[in-house]
PDB file of C-alpha atoms in Angstrom:
ATOM      1  CA  UNK J 182    -208.411  72.664 -56.811  1.00  0.00           C
ATOM      2  CA  UNK J 183    -207.781  74.972 -59.757  1.00  0.00           C
ATOM      3  CA  UNK J 184    -207.831  78.692 -58.907  1.00  0.00           C
ATOM      4  CA  UNK J 185    -210.500  81.104 -60.019  1.00  0.00           C
ATOM      5  CA  UNK J 186    -208.261  83.083 -62.405  1.00  0.00           C
ATOM      6  CA  UNK J 187    -207.117  79.798 -64.018  1.00  0.00           C
ATOM      7  CA  UNK J 188    -210.708  78.726 -64.511  1.00  0.00           C
ATOM      8  CA  UNK J 189    -211.654  82.112 -65.950  1.00  0.00           C
ATOM      9  CA  UNK J 190    -208.750  82.136 -68.389  1.00  0.00           C
ATOM     10  CA  UNK J 191    -209.075  78.565 -69.566  1.00  0.00           C
ATOM     11  CA  UNK J 192    -206.146  77.248 -71.643  1.00  0.00           C
ATOM     12  CA  UNK J 193    -204.552  80.733 -71.840  1.00  0.00           C
ATOM     13  CA  UNK J 194    -203.640  80.363 -68.146  1.00  0.00           C
ATOM     14  CA  UNK J 195    -201.052  77.711 -69.069  1.00  0.00           C
ATOM     15  CA  UNK J 196    -199.107  80.335 -71.103  1.00  0.00           C
ATOM     16  CA  UNK J 197    -198.538  82.606 -68.064  1.00  0.00           C
ATOM     17  CA  UNK J 198    -195.089  82.688 -66.409  1.00  0.00           C
ATOM     18  CA  UNK J 199    -194.634  80.111 -63.611  1.00  0.00           C
ATOM     19  CA  UNK J 200    -194.800  82.579 -60.664  1.00  0.00           C
ATOM     20  CA  UNK J 201    -198.185  83.877 -61.875  1.00  0.00           C
ATOM     21  CA  UNK J 202    -199.489  80.340 -62.321  1.00  0.00           C
ATOM     22  CA  UNK J 203    -198.297  79.576 -58.783  1.00  0.00           C
ATOM     23  CA  UNK J 204    -199.991  82.695 -57.356  1.00  0.00           C
ATOM     24  CA  UNK J 205    -203.313  82.025 -59.043  1.00  0.00           C
ATOM     25  CA  UNK J 206    -203.196  78.235 -59.197  1.00  0.00           C
ATOM     26  CA  UNK J 207    -204.599  76.961 -55.928  1.00  0.00           C
ATOM     27  CA  UNK J 208    -204.256  79.663 -53.309  1.00  0.00           C
ATOM     28  CA  UNK J 209    -201.749  80.169 -50.560  1.00  0.00           C
ATOM     29  CA  UNK J 210    -199.819  82.878 -48.741  1.00  0.00           C
ATOM     30  CA  UNK J 211    -197.476  85.368 -50.364  1.00  0.00           C
ATOM     31  CA  UNK J 212    -195.454  88.168 -48.700  1.00  0.00           C
ATOM     32  CA  UNK J 213    -193.624  91.253 -49.822  1.00  0.00           C
ATOM     33  CA  UNK J 214    -193.728  95.026 -49.710  1.00  0.00           C
ATOM     34  CA  UNK J 215    -196.301  97.458 -51.009  1.00  0.00           C
ATOM     35  CA  UNK J 216    -196.392 101.188 -51.679  1.00  0.00           C
ATOM     36  CA  UNK J 217    -199.846 102.732 -51.206  1.00  0.00           C
ATOM     37  CA  UNK J 218    -200.844 105.947 -52.966  1.00  0.00           C
ATOM     38  CA  UNK J 219    -204.098 107.591 -52.003  1.00  0.00           C
ATOM     39  CA  UNK J 220    -206.301 110.171 -53.689  1.00  0.00           C
ATOM     40  CA  UNK J 221    -207.721 113.462 -52.519  1.00  0.00           C
ATOM     41  CA  UNK J 222    -209.633 113.776 -49.219  1.00  0.00           C
ATOM     42  CA  UNK J 223    -213.027 112.580 -50.502  1.00  0.00           C
ATOM     43  CA  UNK J 224    -211.406 109.604 -52.356  1.00  0.00           C
ATOM     44  CA  UNK J 225    -209.448 108.679 -49.189  1.00  0.00           C
ATOM     45  CA  UNK J 226    -212.736 108.613 -47.243  1.00  0.00           C
ATOM     46  CA  UNK J 227    -214.223 106.382 -49.892  1.00  0.00           C
ATOM     47  CA  UNK J 228    -211.204 104.026 -49.684  1.00  0.00           C
ATOM     48  CA  UNK J 229    -211.611 103.841 -45.927  1.00  0.00           C
ATOM     49  CA  UNK J 230    -215.367 103.258 -46.210  1.00  0.00           C
ATOM     50  CA  UNK J 231    -214.867 100.150 -48.363  1.00  0.00           C
ATOM     51  CA  UNK J 232    -212.030  98.866 -46.200  1.00  0.00           C
ATOM     52  CA  UNK J 233    -208.975  99.942 -48.179  1.00  0.00           C
ATOM     53  CA  UNK J 234    -206.041 101.683 -46.497  1.00  0.00           C
ATOM     54  CA  UNK J 235    -206.492 105.489 -46.559  1.00  0.00           C
ATOM     55  CA  UNK J 236    -202.897 106.380 -45.662  1.00  0.00           C
ATOM     56  CA  UNK J 237    -200.075 106.536 -48.198  1.00  0.00           C
ATOM     57  CA  UNK J 238    -196.628 104.914 -47.598  1.00  0.00           C
ATOM     58  CA  UNK J 239    -194.549 101.774 -48.027  1.00  0.00           C
ATOM     59  CA  UNK J 240    -195.326  98.884 -45.662  1.00  0.00           C
ATOM     60  CA  UNK J 241    -194.955  95.075 -45.400  1.00  0.00           C
ATOM     61  CA  UNK J 242    -197.669  93.344 -47.431  1.00  0.00           C
ATOM     62  CA  UNK J 243    -199.163  89.884 -47.576  1.00  0.00           C
ATOM     63  CA  UNK J 244    -201.829  88.290 -49.788  1.00  0.00           C
ATOM     64  CA  UNK J 245    -203.544  85.085 -48.817  1.00  0.00           C
ATOM     65  CA  UNK J 246    -205.852  83.416 -51.346  1.00  0.00           C
ATOM     66  CA  UNK J 247    -208.180  80.817 -49.809  1.00  0.00           C
ATOM     67  CA  UNK J 248    -210.554  78.712 -51.939  1.00  0.00           C
ATOM     68  CA  UNK J 249    -214.173  79.176 -50.792  1.00  0.00           C
ATOM     69  CA  UNK J 250    -216.892  77.323 -52.634  1.00  0.00           C
ATOM     70  CA  UNK J 251    -216.742  78.287 -56.297  1.00  0.00           C
ATOM     71  CA  UNK J 252    -214.609  81.379 -55.519  1.00  0.00           C
ATOM     72  CA  UNK J 253    -211.792  82.648 -53.312  1.00  0.00           C
ATOM     73  CA  UNK J 254    -211.362  84.905 -50.277  1.00  0.00           C
ATOM     74  CA  UNK J 255    -208.454  87.312 -50.795  1.00  0.00           C
ATOM     75  CA  UNK J 256    -207.018  88.694 -47.576  1.00  0.00           C
ATOM     76  CA  UNK J 257    -204.549  91.543 -48.055  1.00  0.00           C
ATOM     77  CA  UNK J 258    -202.536  92.909 -45.134  1.00  0.00           C
ATOM     78  CA  UNK J 259    -201.047  96.384 -45.618  1.00  0.00           C
ATOM     79  CA  UNK J 260    -198.876  96.569 -42.504  1.00  0.00           C
ATOM     80  CA  UNK J 261    -201.479  96.273 -39.689  1.00  0.00           C
ATOM     81  CA  UNK J 262    -204.427  97.124 -42.022  1.00  0.00           C
ATOM     82  CA  UNK J 263    -206.453  94.049 -43.146  1.00  0.00           C
ATOM     83  CA  UNK J 264    -208.612  94.176 -46.261  1.00  0.00           C
ATOM     84  CA  UNK J 265    -210.702  91.146 -47.392  1.00  0.00           C
ATOM     85  CA  UNK J 266    -212.743  90.596 -50.520  1.00  0.00           C
ATOM     86  CA  UNK J 267    -214.489  87.659 -52.182  1.00  0.00           C
ATOM     87  CA  UNK J 268    -213.841  86.823 -55.788  1.00  0.00           C
ATOM     88  CA  UNK J 269    -216.263  84.625 -57.631  1.00  0.00           C
ATOM     89  CA  UNK J 270    -216.872  83.541 -61.195  1.00  0.00           C
ATOM     90  CA  UNK J 271    -218.647  86.012 -63.472  1.00  0.00           C
ATOM     91  CA  UNK J 272    -220.151  85.592 -66.937  1.00  0.00           C
ATOM     92  CA  UNK J 273    -217.939  84.843 -69.955  1.00  0.00           C
ATOM     93  CA  UNK J 274    -214.732  84.094 -68.019  1.00  0.00           C
ATOM     94  CA  UNK J 275    -214.881  87.275 -65.953  1.00  0.00           C
ATOM     95  CA  UNK J 276    -214.190  87.444 -62.212  1.00  0.00           C
ATOM     96  CA  UNK J 277    -216.543  89.289 -59.873  1.00  0.00           C
ATOM     97  CA  UNK J 278    -214.887  90.858 -56.771  1.00  0.00           C
ATOM     98  CA  UNK J 279    -217.247  91.671 -53.874  1.00  0.00           C
ATOM     99  CA  UNK J 280    -216.137  94.391 -51.455  1.00  0.00           C
ATOM    100  CA  UNK J 281    -219.105  94.923 -49.189  1.00  0.00           C
ATOM    101  CA  UNK J 282    -221.920  96.207 -51.442  1.00  0.00           C
ATOM    102  CA  UNK J 283    -219.388  97.164 -54.153  1.00  0.00           C
ATOM    103  CA  UNK J 284    -219.026  94.783 -57.093  1.00  0.00           C
ATOM    104  CA  UNK J 285    -216.120  94.942 -59.579  1.00  0.00           C
ATOM    105  CA  UNK J 286    -216.166  92.764 -62.693  1.00  0.00           C
ATOM    106  CA  UNK J 287    -212.681  92.016 -64.165  1.00  0.00           C
ATOM    107  CA  UNK J 288    -211.491  90.119 -67.171  1.00  0.00           C
ATOM    108  CA  UNK J 289    -208.156  88.261 -66.681  1.00  0.00           C
ATOM    109  CA  UNK J 290    -206.103  88.726 -69.879  1.00  0.00           C
ATOM    110  CA  UNK J 291    -202.629  87.443 -70.685  1.00  0.00           C
ATOM    111  CA  UNK J 292    -200.148  90.108 -71.813  1.00  0.00           C
ATOM    112  CA  UNK J 293    -196.491  89.672 -72.800  1.00  0.00           C
ATOM    113  CA  UNK J 294    -194.731  88.542 -69.607  1.00  0.00           C
ATOM    114  CA  UNK J 295    -197.736  88.972 -67.347  1.00  0.00           C
ATOM    115  CA  UNK J 296    -201.438  89.180 -66.505  1.00  0.00           C
ATOM    116  CA  UNK J 297    -203.803  92.101 -66.798  1.00  0.00           C
ATOM    117  CA  UNK J 298    -206.975  92.130 -64.670  1.00  0.00           C
ATOM    118  CA  UNK J 299    -209.020  94.671 -66.675  1.00  0.00           C
ATOM    119  CA  UNK J 300    -212.097  96.180 -65.087  1.00  0.00           C
ATOM    120  CA  UNK J 301    -215.054  95.712 -67.362  1.00  0.00           C
ATOM    121  CA  UNK J 302    -217.822  96.864 -64.984  1.00  0.00           C
ATOM    122  CA  UNK J 303    -218.529  97.939 -61.455  1.00  0.00           C
ATOM    123  CA  UNK J 304    -221.524  98.840 -59.323  1.00  0.00           C
ATOM    124  CA  UNK J 305    -223.487  98.347 -56.147  1.00  0.00           C
ATOM    125  CA  UNK J 306    -225.356  95.178 -55.350  1.00  0.00           C
ATOM    126  CA  UNK J 307    -226.717  93.430 -58.440  1.00  0.00           C
ATOM    127  CA  UNK J 308    -226.454  96.503 -60.684  1.00  0.00           C
ATOM    128  CA  UNK J 309    -223.208  96.425 -62.669  1.00  0.00           C
ATOM    129  CA  UNK J 310    -222.444  99.409 -64.902  1.00  0.00           C
ATOM    130  CA  UNK J 311    -219.948  99.167 -67.769  1.00  0.00           C
ATOM    131  CA  UNK J 312    -216.397 100.270 -67.058  1.00  0.00           C
ATOM    132  CA  UNK J 313    -216.729 103.541 -69.027  1.00  0.00           C
ATOM    133  CA  UNK J 314    -219.436 104.619 -66.614  1.00  0.00           C
ATOM    134  CA  UNK J 315    -218.325 102.918 -63.397  1.00  0.00           C
ATOM    135  CA  UNK J 316    -214.643 103.937 -63.184  1.00  0.00           C
ATOM    136  CA  UNK J 317    -211.213 102.902 -64.275  1.00  0.00           C
ATOM    137  CA  UNK J 318    -208.498 100.744 -62.874  1.00  0.00           C
ATOM    138  CA  UNK J 319    -207.522  97.132 -62.580  1.00  0.00           C
ATOM    139  CA  UNK J 320    -204.371  95.206 -61.926  1.00  0.00           C
ATOM    140  CA  UNK J 321    -201.167  94.280 -63.740  1.00  0.00           C
ATOM    141  CA  UNK J 322    -198.939  91.438 -62.650  1.00  0.00           C
ATOM    142  CA  UNK J 323    -195.507  90.588 -64.010  1.00  0.00           C
ATOM    143  CA  UNK J 324    -192.665  88.342 -62.894  1.00  0.00           C
ATOM    144  CA  UNK J 325    -189.732  89.517 -60.781  1.00  0.00           C
ATOM    145  CA  UNK J 326    -187.319  86.650 -60.040  1.00  0.00           C
ATOM    146  CA  UNK J 327    -189.313  83.842 -58.418  1.00  0.00           C
ATOM    147  CA  UNK J 328    -191.967  86.326 -57.343  1.00  0.00           C
ATOM    148  CA  UNK J 329    -194.566  88.686 -58.700  1.00  0.00           C
ATOM    149  CA  UNK J 330    -194.561  92.464 -59.224  1.00  0.00           C
ATOM    150  CA  UNK J 331    -198.112  93.921 -59.050  1.00  0.00           C
ATOM    151  CA  UNK J 332    -199.756  97.285 -59.693  1.00  0.00           C
ATOM    152  CA  UNK J 333    -203.381  97.747 -58.707  1.00  0.00           C
ATOM    153  CA  UNK J 334    -205.428 100.907 -59.088  1.00  0.00           C
ATOM    154  CA  UNK J 335    -209.010 102.167 -58.736  1.00  0.00           C
ATOM    155  CA  UNK J 336    -210.466 105.412 -59.950  1.00  0.00           C
ATOM    156  CA  UNK J 337    -214.019 106.683 -59.407  1.00  0.00           C
ATOM    157  CA  UNK J 338    -215.907 109.077 -61.768  1.00  0.00           C
ATOM    158  CA  UNK J 339    -215.663 112.578 -60.387  1.00  0.00           C
ATOM    159  CA  UNK J 340    -213.165 111.627 -57.682  1.00  0.00           C
ATOM    160  CA  UNK J 341    -210.147 110.442 -59.598  1.00  0.00           C
ATOM    161  CA  UNK J 342    -207.795 108.021 -57.914  1.00  0.00           C
ATOM    162  CA  UNK J 343    -209.240 106.237 -54.927  1.00  0.00           C
ATOM    163  CA  UNK J 344    -206.193 104.056 -54.434  1.00  0.00           C
ATOM    164  CA  UNK J 345    -203.129 102.705 -56.135  1.00  0.00           C
ATOM    165  CA  UNK J 346    -200.928 100.101 -54.563  1.00  0.00           C
ATOM    166  CA  UNK J 347    -197.915  98.408 -56.126  1.00  0.00           C
ATOM    167  CA  UNK J 348    -195.102  96.205 -54.927  1.00  0.00           C
ATOM    168  CA  UNK J 349    -193.685  92.710 -54.973  1.00  0.00           C
ATOM    169  CA  UNK J 350    -194.707  89.324 -53.599  1.00  0.00           C
ATOM    170  CA  UNK J 351    -192.996  85.989 -53.166  1.00  0.00           C
ATOM    171  CA  UNK J 352    -194.289  82.678 -51.808  1.00  0.00           C
ATOM    172  CA  UNK J 353    -194.218  82.639 -47.973  1.00  0.00           C
TER     173      UNK J 353
END
């Protein structure tokens, strides 16, 4: 089965570096290390409420991508903390990530040497506001050896940074 990001990007996916194609091709388990940076007190509570880690630090990390119907279940383990979300196809090649009632629409875009998952909208339930109103963030992935270096962030209007996590992953 072809991965969700590959389907969203179409032929541009084939131009990504091999480790990124492997990560997003058909799922699987990847392991590495992550550094978590949190925001102010209110933002940390928001992170915890949606299931993200609310404590800063560097810990072992794993990402498991499992195909599920037309989408994928992403299970991230930040040390002992487990965070799951469902990613499904959105309109016009976008990807829609569901985290409880929160919805984040991202556009996978190739960049020199990597992949940018740019947030183009977010909201609650079926209501998706444009990125300029909903918040900022997204993910950047580049290659490091046979693995992947990633940097993911989320900011909420009026709260600033909710979370940033960055690190490296390699196939398990």
